[in-house]
Coordinates of N, CA and C and ligand atoms in Angstrom, one line a residue:
X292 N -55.7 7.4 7.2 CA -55.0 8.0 8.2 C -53.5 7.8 8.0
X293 N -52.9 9.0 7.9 CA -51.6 8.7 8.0 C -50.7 7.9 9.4
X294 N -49.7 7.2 8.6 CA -48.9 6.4 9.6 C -48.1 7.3 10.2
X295 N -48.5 6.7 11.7 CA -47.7 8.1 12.8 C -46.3 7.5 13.2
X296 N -46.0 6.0 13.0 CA -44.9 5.5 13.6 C -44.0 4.6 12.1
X297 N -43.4 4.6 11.5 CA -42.4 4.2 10.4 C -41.1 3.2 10.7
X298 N -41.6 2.1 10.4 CA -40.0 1.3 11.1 C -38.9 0.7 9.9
X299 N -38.3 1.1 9.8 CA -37.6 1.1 8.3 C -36.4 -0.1 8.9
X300 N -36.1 -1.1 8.2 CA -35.5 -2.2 8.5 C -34.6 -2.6 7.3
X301 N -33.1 -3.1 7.3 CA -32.0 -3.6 6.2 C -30.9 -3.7 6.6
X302 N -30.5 -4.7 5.8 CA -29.0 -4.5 6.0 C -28.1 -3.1 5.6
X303 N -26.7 -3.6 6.5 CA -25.7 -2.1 5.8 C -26.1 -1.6 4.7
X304 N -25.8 -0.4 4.1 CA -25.3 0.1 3.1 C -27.4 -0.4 2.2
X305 N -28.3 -0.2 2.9 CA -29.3 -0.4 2.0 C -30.0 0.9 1.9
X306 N -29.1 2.1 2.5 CA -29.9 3.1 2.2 C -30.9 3.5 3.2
X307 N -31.0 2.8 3.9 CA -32.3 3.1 5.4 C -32.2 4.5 5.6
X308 N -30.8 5.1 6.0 CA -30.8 6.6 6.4 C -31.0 8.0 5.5
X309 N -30.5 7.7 4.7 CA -31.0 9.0 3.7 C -32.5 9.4 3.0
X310 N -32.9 7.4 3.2 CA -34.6 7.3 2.5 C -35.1 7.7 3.9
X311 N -35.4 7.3 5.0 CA -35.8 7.4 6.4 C -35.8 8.7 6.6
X312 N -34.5 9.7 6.4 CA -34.4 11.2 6.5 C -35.4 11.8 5.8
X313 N -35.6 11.3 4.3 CA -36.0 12.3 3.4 C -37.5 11.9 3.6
X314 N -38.0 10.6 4.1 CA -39.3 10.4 4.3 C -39.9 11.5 5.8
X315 N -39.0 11.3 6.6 CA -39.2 12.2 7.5 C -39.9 13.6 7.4
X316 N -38.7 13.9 6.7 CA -38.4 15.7 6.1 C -40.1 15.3 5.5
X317 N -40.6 14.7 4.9 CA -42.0 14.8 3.8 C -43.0 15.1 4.5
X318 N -42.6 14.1 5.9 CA -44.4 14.0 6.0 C -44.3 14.8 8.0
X319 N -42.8 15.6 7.8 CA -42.8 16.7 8.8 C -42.5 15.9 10.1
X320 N -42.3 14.5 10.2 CA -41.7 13.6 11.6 C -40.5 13.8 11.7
X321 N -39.9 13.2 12.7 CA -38.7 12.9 13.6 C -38.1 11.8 12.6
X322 N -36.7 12.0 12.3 CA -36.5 10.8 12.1 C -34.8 10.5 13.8
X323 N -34.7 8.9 13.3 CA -33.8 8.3 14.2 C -33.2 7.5 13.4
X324 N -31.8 6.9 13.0 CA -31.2 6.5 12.6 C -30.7 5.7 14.3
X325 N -30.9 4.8 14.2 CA -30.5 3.6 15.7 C -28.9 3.1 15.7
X326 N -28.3 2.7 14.4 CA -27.2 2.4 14.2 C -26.4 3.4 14.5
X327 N -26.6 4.6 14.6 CA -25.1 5.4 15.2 C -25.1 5.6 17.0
X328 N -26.7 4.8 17.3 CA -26.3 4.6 19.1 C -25.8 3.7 19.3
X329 N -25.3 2.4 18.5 CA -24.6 1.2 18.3 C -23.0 1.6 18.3
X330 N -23.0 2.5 17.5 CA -21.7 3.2 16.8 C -21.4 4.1 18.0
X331 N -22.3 5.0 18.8 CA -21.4 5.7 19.8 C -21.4 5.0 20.8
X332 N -22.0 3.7 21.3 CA -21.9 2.8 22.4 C -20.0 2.5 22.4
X333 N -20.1 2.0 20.8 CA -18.8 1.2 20.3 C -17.7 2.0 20.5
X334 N -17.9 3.7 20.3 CA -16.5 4.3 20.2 C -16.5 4.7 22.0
X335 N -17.5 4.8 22.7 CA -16.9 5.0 23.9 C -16.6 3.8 25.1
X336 N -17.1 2.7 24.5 CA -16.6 1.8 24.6 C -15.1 1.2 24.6
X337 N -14.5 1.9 23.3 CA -13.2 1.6 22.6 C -12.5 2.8 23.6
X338 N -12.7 3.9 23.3 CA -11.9 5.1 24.0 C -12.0 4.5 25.7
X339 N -12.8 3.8 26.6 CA -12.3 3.6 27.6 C -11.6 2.4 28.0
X340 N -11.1 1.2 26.4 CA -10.2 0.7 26.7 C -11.4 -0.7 27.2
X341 N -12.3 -0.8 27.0 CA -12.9 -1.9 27.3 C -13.1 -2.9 25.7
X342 N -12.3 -4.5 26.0 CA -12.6 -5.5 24.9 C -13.5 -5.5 24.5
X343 N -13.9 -5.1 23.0 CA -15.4 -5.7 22.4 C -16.0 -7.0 22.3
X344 N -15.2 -7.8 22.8 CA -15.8 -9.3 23.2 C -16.0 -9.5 24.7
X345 N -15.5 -8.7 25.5 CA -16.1 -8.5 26.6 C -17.9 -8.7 26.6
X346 N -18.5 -9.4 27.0 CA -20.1 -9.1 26.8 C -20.7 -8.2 27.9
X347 N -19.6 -8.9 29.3 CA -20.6 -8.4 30.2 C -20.2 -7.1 30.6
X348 N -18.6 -6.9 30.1 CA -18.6 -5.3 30.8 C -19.8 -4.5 29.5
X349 N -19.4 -4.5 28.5 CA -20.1 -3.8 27.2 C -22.0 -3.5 28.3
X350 N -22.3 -4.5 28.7 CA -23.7 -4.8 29.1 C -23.8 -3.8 30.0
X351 N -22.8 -3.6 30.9 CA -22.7 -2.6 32.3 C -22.5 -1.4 31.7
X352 N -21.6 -1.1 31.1 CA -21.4 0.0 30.4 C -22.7 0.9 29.3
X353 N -23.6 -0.1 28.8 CA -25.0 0.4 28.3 C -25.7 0.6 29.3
X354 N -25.9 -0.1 30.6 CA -27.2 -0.1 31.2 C -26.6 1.0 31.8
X355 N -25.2 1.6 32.4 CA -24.8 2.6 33.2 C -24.9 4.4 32.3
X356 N -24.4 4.0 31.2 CA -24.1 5.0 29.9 C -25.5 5.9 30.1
X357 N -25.7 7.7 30.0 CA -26.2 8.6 29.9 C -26.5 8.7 28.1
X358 N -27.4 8.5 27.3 CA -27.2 8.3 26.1 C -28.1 9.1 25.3
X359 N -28.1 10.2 25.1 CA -28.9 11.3 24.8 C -28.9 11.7 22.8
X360 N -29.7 11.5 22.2 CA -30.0 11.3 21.0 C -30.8 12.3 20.7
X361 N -30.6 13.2 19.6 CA -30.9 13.6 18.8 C -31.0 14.0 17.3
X362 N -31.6 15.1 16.8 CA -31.6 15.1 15.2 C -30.3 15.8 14.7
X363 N -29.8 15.8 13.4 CA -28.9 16.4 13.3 C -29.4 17.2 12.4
X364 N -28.7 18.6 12.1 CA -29.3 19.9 11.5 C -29.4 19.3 10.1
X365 N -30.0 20.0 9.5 CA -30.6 19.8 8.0 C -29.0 20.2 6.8
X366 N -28.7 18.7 6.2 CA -27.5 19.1 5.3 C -26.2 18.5 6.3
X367 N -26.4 18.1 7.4 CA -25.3 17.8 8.3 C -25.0 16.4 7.8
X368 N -23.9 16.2 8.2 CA -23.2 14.4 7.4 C -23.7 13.3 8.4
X369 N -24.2 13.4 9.5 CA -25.2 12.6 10.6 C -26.2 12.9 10.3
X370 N -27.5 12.3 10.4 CA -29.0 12.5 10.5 C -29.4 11.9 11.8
X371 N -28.1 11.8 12.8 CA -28.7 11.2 14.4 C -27.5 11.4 15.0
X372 N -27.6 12.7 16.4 CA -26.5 12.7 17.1 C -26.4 12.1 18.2
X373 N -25.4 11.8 18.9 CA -25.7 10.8 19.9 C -24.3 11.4 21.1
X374 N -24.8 12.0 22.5 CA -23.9 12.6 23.2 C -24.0 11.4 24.3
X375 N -23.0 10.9 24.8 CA -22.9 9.0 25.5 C -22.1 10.2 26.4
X376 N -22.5 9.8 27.8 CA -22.0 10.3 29.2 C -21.3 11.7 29.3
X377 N -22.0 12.9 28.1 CA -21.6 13.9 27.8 C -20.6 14.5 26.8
X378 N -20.0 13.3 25.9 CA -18.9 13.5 24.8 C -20.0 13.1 24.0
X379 N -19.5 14.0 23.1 CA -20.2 13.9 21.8 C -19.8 13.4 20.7
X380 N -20.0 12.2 20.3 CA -19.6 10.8 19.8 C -19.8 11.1 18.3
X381 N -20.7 12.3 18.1 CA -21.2 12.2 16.7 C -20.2 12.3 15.4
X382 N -19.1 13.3 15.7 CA -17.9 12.7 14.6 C -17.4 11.5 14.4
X383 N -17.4 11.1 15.4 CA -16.6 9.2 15.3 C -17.6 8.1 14.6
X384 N -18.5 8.6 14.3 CA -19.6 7.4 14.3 C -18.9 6.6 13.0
X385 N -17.9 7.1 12.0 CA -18.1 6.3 11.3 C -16.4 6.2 11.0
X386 N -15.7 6.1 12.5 CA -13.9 6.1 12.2 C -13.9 4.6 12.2
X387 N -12.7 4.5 11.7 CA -12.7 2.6 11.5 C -12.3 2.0 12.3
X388 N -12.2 2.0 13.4 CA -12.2 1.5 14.7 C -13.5 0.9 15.1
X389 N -14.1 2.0 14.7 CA -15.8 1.5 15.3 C -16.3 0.9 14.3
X390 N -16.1 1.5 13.0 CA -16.8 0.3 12.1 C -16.4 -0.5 12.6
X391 N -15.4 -1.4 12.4 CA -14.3 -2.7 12.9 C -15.1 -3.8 13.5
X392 N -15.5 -3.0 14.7 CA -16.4 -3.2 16.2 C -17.6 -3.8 16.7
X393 N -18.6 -2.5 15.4 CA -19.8 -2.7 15.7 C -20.5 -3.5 15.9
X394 N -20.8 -4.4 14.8 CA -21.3 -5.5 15.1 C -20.8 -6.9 16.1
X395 N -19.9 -6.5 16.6 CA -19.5 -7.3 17.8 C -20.1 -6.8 19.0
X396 N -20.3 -5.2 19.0 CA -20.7 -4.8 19.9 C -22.5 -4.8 19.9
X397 N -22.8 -4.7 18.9 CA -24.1 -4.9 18.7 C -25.2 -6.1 18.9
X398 N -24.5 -6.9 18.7 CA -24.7 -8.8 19.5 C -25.2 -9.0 20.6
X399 N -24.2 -7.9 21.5 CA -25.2 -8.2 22.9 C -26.4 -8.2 23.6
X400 N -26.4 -9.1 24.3 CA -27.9 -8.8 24.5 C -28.5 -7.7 25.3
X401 N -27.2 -7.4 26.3 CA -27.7 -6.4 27.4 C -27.2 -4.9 26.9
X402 N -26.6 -4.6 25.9 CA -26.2 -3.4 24.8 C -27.6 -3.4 24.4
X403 N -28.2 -3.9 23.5 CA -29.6 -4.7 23.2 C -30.7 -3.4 24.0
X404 N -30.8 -4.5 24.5 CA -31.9 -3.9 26.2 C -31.4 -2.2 26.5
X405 N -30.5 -1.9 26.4 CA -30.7 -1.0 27.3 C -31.0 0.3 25.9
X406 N -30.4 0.0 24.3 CA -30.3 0.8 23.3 C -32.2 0.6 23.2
X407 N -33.1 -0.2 23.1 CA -34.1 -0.5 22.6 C -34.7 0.1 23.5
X408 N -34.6 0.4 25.2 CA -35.4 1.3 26.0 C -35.3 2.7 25.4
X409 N -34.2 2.9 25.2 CA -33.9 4.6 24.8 C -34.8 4.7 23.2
X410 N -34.6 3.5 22.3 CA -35.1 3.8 21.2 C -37.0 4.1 21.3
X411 N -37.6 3.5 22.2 CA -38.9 3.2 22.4 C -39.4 4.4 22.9
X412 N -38.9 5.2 24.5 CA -39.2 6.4 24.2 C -39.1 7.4 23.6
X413 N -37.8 7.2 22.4 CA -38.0 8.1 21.1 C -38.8 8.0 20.8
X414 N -39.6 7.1 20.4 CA -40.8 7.0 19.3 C -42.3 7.2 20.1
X415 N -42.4 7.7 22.0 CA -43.3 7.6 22.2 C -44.5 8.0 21.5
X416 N -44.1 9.4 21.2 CA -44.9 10.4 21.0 C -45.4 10.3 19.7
X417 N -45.3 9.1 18.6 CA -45.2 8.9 17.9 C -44.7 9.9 16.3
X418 N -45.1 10.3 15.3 CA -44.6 11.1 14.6 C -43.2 11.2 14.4
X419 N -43.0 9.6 14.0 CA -41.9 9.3 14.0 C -41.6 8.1 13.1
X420 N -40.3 8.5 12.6 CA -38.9 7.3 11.4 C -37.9 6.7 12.0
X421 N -37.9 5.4 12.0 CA -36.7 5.1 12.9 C -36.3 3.6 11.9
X422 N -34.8 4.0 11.7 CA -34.4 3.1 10.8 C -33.3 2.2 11.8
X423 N -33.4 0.6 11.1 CA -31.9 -0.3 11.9 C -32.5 -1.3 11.4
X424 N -31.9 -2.7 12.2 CA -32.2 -4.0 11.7 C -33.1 -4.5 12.6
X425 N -33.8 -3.9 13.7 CA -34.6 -4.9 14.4 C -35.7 -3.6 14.9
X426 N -36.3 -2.3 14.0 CA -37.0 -1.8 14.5 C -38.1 -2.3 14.5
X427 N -39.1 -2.9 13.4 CA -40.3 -3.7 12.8 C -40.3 -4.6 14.0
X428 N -39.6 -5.7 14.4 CA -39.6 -7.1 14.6 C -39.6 -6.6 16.2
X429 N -38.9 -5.8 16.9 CA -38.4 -5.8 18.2 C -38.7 -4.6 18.7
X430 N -38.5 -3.3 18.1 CA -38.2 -2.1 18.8 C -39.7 -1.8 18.8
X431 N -40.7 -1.2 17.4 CA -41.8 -1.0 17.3 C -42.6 -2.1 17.3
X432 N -43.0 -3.4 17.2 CA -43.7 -4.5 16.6 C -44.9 -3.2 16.4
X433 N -45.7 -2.9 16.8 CA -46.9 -2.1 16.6 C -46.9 -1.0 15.7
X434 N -45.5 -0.6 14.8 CA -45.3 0.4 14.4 C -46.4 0.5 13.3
X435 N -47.2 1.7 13.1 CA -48.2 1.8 11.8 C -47.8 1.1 10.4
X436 N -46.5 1.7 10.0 CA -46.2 0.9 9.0 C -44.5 0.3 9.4
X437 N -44.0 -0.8 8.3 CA -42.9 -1.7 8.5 C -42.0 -1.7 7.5
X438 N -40.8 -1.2 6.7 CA -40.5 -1.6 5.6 C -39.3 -2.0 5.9
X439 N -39.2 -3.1 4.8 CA -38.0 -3.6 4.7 C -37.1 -3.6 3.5
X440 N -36.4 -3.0 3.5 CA -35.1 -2.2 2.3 C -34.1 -3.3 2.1
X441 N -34.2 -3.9 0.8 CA -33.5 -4.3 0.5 C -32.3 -4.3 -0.9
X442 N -31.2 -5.0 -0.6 CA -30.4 -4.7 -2.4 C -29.5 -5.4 -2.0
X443 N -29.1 -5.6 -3.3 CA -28.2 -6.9 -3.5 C -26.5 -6.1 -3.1
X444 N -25.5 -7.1 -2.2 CA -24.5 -6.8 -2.3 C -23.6 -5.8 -2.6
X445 N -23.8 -6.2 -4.2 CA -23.2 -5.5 -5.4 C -23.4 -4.0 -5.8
X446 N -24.4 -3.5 -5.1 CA -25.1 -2.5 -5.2 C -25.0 -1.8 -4.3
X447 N -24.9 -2.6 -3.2 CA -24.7 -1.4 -1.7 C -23.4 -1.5 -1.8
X448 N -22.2 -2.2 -2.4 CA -20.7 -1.7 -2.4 C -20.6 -0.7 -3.4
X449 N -21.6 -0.6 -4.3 CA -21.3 0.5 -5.7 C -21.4 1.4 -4.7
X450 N -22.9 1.9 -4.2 CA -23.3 2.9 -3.4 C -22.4 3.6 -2.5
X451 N -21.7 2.2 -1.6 CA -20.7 3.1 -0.8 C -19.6 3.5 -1.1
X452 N -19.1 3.0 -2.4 CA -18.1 3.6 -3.4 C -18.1 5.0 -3.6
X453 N -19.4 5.2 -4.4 CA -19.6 6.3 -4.9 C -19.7 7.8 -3.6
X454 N -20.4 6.8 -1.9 CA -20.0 8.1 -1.1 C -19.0 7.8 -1.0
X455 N -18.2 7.6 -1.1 CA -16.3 8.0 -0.7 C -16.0 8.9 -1.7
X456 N -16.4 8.2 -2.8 CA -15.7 9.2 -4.2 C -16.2 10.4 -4.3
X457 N -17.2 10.9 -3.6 CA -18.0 11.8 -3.5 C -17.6 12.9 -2.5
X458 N -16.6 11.7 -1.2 CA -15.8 12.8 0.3 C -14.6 12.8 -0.5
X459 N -14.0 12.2 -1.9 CA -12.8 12.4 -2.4 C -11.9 11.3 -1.8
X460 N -12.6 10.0 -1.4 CA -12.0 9.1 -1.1 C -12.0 7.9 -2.0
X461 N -10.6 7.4 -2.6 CA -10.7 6.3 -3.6 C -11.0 4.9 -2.8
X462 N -12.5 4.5 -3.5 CA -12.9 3.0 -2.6 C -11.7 1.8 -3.0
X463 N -12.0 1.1 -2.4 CA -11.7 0.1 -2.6 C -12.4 -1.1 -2.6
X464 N -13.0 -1.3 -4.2 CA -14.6 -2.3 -3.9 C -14.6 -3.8 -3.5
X465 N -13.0 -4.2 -3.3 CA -13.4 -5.8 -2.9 C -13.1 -5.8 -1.5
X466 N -12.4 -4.4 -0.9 CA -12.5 -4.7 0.5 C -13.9 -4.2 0.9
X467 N -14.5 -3.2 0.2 CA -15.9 -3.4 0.6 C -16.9 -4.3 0.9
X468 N -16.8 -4.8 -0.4 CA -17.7 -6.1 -0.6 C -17.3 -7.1 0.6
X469 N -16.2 -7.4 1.0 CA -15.4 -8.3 2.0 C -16.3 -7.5 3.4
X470 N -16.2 -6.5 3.9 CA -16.4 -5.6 4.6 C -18.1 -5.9 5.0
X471 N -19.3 -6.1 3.5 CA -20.2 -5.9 3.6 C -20.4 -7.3 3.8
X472 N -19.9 -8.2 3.2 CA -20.1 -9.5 3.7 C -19.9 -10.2 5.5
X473 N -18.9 -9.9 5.7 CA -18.7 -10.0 6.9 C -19.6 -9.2 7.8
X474 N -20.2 -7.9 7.8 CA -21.4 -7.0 8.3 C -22.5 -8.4 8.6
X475 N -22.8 -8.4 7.1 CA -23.8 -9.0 6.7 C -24.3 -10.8 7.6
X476 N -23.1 -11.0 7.6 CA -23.1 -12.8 7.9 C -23.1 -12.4 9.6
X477 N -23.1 -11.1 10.4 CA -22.4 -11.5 11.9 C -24.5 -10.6 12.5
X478 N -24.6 -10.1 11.1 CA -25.7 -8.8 11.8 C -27.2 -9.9 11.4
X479 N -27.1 -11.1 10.7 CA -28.3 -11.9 10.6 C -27.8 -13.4 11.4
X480 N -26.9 -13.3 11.6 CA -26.8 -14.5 12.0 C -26.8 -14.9 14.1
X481 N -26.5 -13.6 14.0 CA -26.3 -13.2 16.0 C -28.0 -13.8 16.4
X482 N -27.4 -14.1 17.5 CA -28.7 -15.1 18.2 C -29.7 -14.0 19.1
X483 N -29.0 -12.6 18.8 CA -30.4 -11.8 19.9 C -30.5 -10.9 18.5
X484 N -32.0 -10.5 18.5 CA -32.8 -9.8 17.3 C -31.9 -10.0 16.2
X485 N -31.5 -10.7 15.5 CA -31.0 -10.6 14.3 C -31.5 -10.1 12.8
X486 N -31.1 -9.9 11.8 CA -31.3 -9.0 10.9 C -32.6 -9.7 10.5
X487 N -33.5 -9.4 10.1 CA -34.9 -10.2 9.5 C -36.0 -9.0 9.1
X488 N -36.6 -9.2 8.1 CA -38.2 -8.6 7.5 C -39.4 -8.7 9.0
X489 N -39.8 -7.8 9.4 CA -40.6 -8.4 10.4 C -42.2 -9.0 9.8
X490 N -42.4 -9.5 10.7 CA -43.7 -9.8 10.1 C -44.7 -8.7 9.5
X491 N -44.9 -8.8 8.7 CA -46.3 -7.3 7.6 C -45.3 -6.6 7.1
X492 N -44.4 -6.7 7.6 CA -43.3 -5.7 6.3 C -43.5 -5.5 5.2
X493 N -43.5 -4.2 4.8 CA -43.5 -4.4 3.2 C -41.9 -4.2 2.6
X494 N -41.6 -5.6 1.8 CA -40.1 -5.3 1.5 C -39.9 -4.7 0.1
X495 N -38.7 -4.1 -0.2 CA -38.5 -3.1 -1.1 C -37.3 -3.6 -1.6
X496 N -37.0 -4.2 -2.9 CA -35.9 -4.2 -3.4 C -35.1 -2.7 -4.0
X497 N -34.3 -2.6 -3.6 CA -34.0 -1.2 -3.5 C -32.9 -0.9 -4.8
X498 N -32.4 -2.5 -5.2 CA -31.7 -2.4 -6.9 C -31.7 -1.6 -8.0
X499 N -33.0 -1.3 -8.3 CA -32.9 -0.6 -9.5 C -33.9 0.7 -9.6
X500 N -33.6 1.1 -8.4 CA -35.2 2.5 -7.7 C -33.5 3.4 -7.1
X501 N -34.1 4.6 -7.9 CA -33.3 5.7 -7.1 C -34.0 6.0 -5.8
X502 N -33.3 7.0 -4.8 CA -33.8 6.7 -3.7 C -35.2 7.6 -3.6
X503 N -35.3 8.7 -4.5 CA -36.9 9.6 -4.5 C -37.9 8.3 -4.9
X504 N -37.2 7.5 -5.4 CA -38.3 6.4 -6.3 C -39.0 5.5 -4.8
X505 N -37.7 5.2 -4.2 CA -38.2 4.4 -2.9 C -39.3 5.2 -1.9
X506 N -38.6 6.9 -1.5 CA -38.8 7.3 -0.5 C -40.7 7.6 -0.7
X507 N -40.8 7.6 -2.4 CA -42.1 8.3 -3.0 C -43.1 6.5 -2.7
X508 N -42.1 5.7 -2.8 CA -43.3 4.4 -2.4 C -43.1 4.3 -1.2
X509 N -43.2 4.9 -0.5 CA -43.0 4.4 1.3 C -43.7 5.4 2.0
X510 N -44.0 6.7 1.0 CA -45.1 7.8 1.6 C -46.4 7.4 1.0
X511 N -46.5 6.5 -0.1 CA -47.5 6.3 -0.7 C -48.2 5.3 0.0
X512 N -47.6 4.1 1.0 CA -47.9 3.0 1.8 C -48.4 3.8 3.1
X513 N -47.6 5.0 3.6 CA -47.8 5.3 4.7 C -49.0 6.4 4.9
X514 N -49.4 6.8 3.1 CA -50.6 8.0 3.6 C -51.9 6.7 3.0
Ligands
DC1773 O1 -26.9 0.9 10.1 P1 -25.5 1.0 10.6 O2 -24.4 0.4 9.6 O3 -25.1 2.3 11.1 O4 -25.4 0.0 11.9 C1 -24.3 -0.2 12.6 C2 -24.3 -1.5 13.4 O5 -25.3 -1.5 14.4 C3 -24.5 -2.7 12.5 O6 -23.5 -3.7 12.8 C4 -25.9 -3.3 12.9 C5 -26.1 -2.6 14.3 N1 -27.5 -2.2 14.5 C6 -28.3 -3.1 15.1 O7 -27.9 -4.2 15.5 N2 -29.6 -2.8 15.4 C7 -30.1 -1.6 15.0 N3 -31.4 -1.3 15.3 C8 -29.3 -0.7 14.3 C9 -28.0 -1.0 14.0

């Protein structure tokens, strides 16, 4: 029996959303990318002028927030749109402000709670991909299947290199790397759901596997 529910789990830059998409597109589900409801929390957060170390407004501000999630069209530069109290956030998801942000914003607990109810009835219906850092462990625990995507550093700063050089933007690989380090040390080390393999996960070193190589072993686990 095929797996009706997919919880795809990694750090930054591991690739979760284009493998997550294209696994989707295969086996005809829904996919969700979770990190750009983090990302439009963050920017409307920012645009009303509220500190991202603030915990408790950020916390009022999710539990109060209208947060309506959807797919994005086939070929579109999002694979998850996200309209927060009727502005449609989905361009900003990745201006550098909110990068900056996110993971300060993402810490919280009560940001947390209120992103993990909206993600949960995404996935009621099941027939469904939902990629981030705490889907396995927290959002699904019951999800059919669990993977965890991983790759070294060095690899996810090549990667994100190569998408810049690809929008015509010249990287810059040690602010990356600086960039991904820092992601990295604030998104496993935060004291609510932090970055982790959930238990049964199957983990995927994602180093030296193009991404058809991955997406073809993650349909192979899931039928
Ligand atoms: O996957 P991403 O880079 O778009 O994620 C953006 C931020 O959101 C990142 O700091 C981690 C956080 N995030 C999270 O805490 N939990 C999720 N399920 C998804 C993303």
């Amino acid at each position: 029996m095929t797996a009706q529910t997919v919880a795809i789990d990694g750090p930054a830059a591991s690739g979760k959303s284009i493998v997550g998409a294209t696994v989707a597109a295969r086996l005809g589900y829904r996919f969700f990318d979770t990190g750009a409801m983090y990302r439009a929390l963050t920017w409307h957060a920012l645009r009303r002028g509220i500190d991202p170390h603030d915990e408790s407004a950020l916390a009022r501000l999710a539990a109060s927030a209208d947060v309506d999630v959807h797919e994005g069209r086939a070929g579109a530069s999002e694979s998850t749109c996200v309209i927060i109290d009727g502005a449609d956030a989905t361009a900003h998801l990745r201006d550098t402000d909110v990068e900056a942000n996110v993971s300060l914003v993402s810490r919280v607990p009560g940001v947390r709670a209120a992103l993990v109810r909206i993600q949960r009835a995404l996935a009621d219906h099941g027939r469904v991909v939902m990629a981030g850092r705490d889907i396995g462990s927290v959002v699904l625990p019951d999800a059919d299947l669990k993977v965890y995507l991983d790759a070294s550093r060095e690899v996810r700063a090549r990667r994100r290199a190569d998408q810049l050089r690809a929008a015509n933007i010249e990287p810059d690989y040690d602010s990356l790397m600086r960039d991904l380090a820092r992601r990295d040390g604030i998104d496993s080390t935060r004291a609510a759901s932090p970055l982790t393999a959930a238990a049964g996960a199957v983990i995927i070193n994602t180093d030296n596997m193009t991404v058809e190589q991955v997406v073809e072993r993650i349909i192979e686990e899931a039928t």
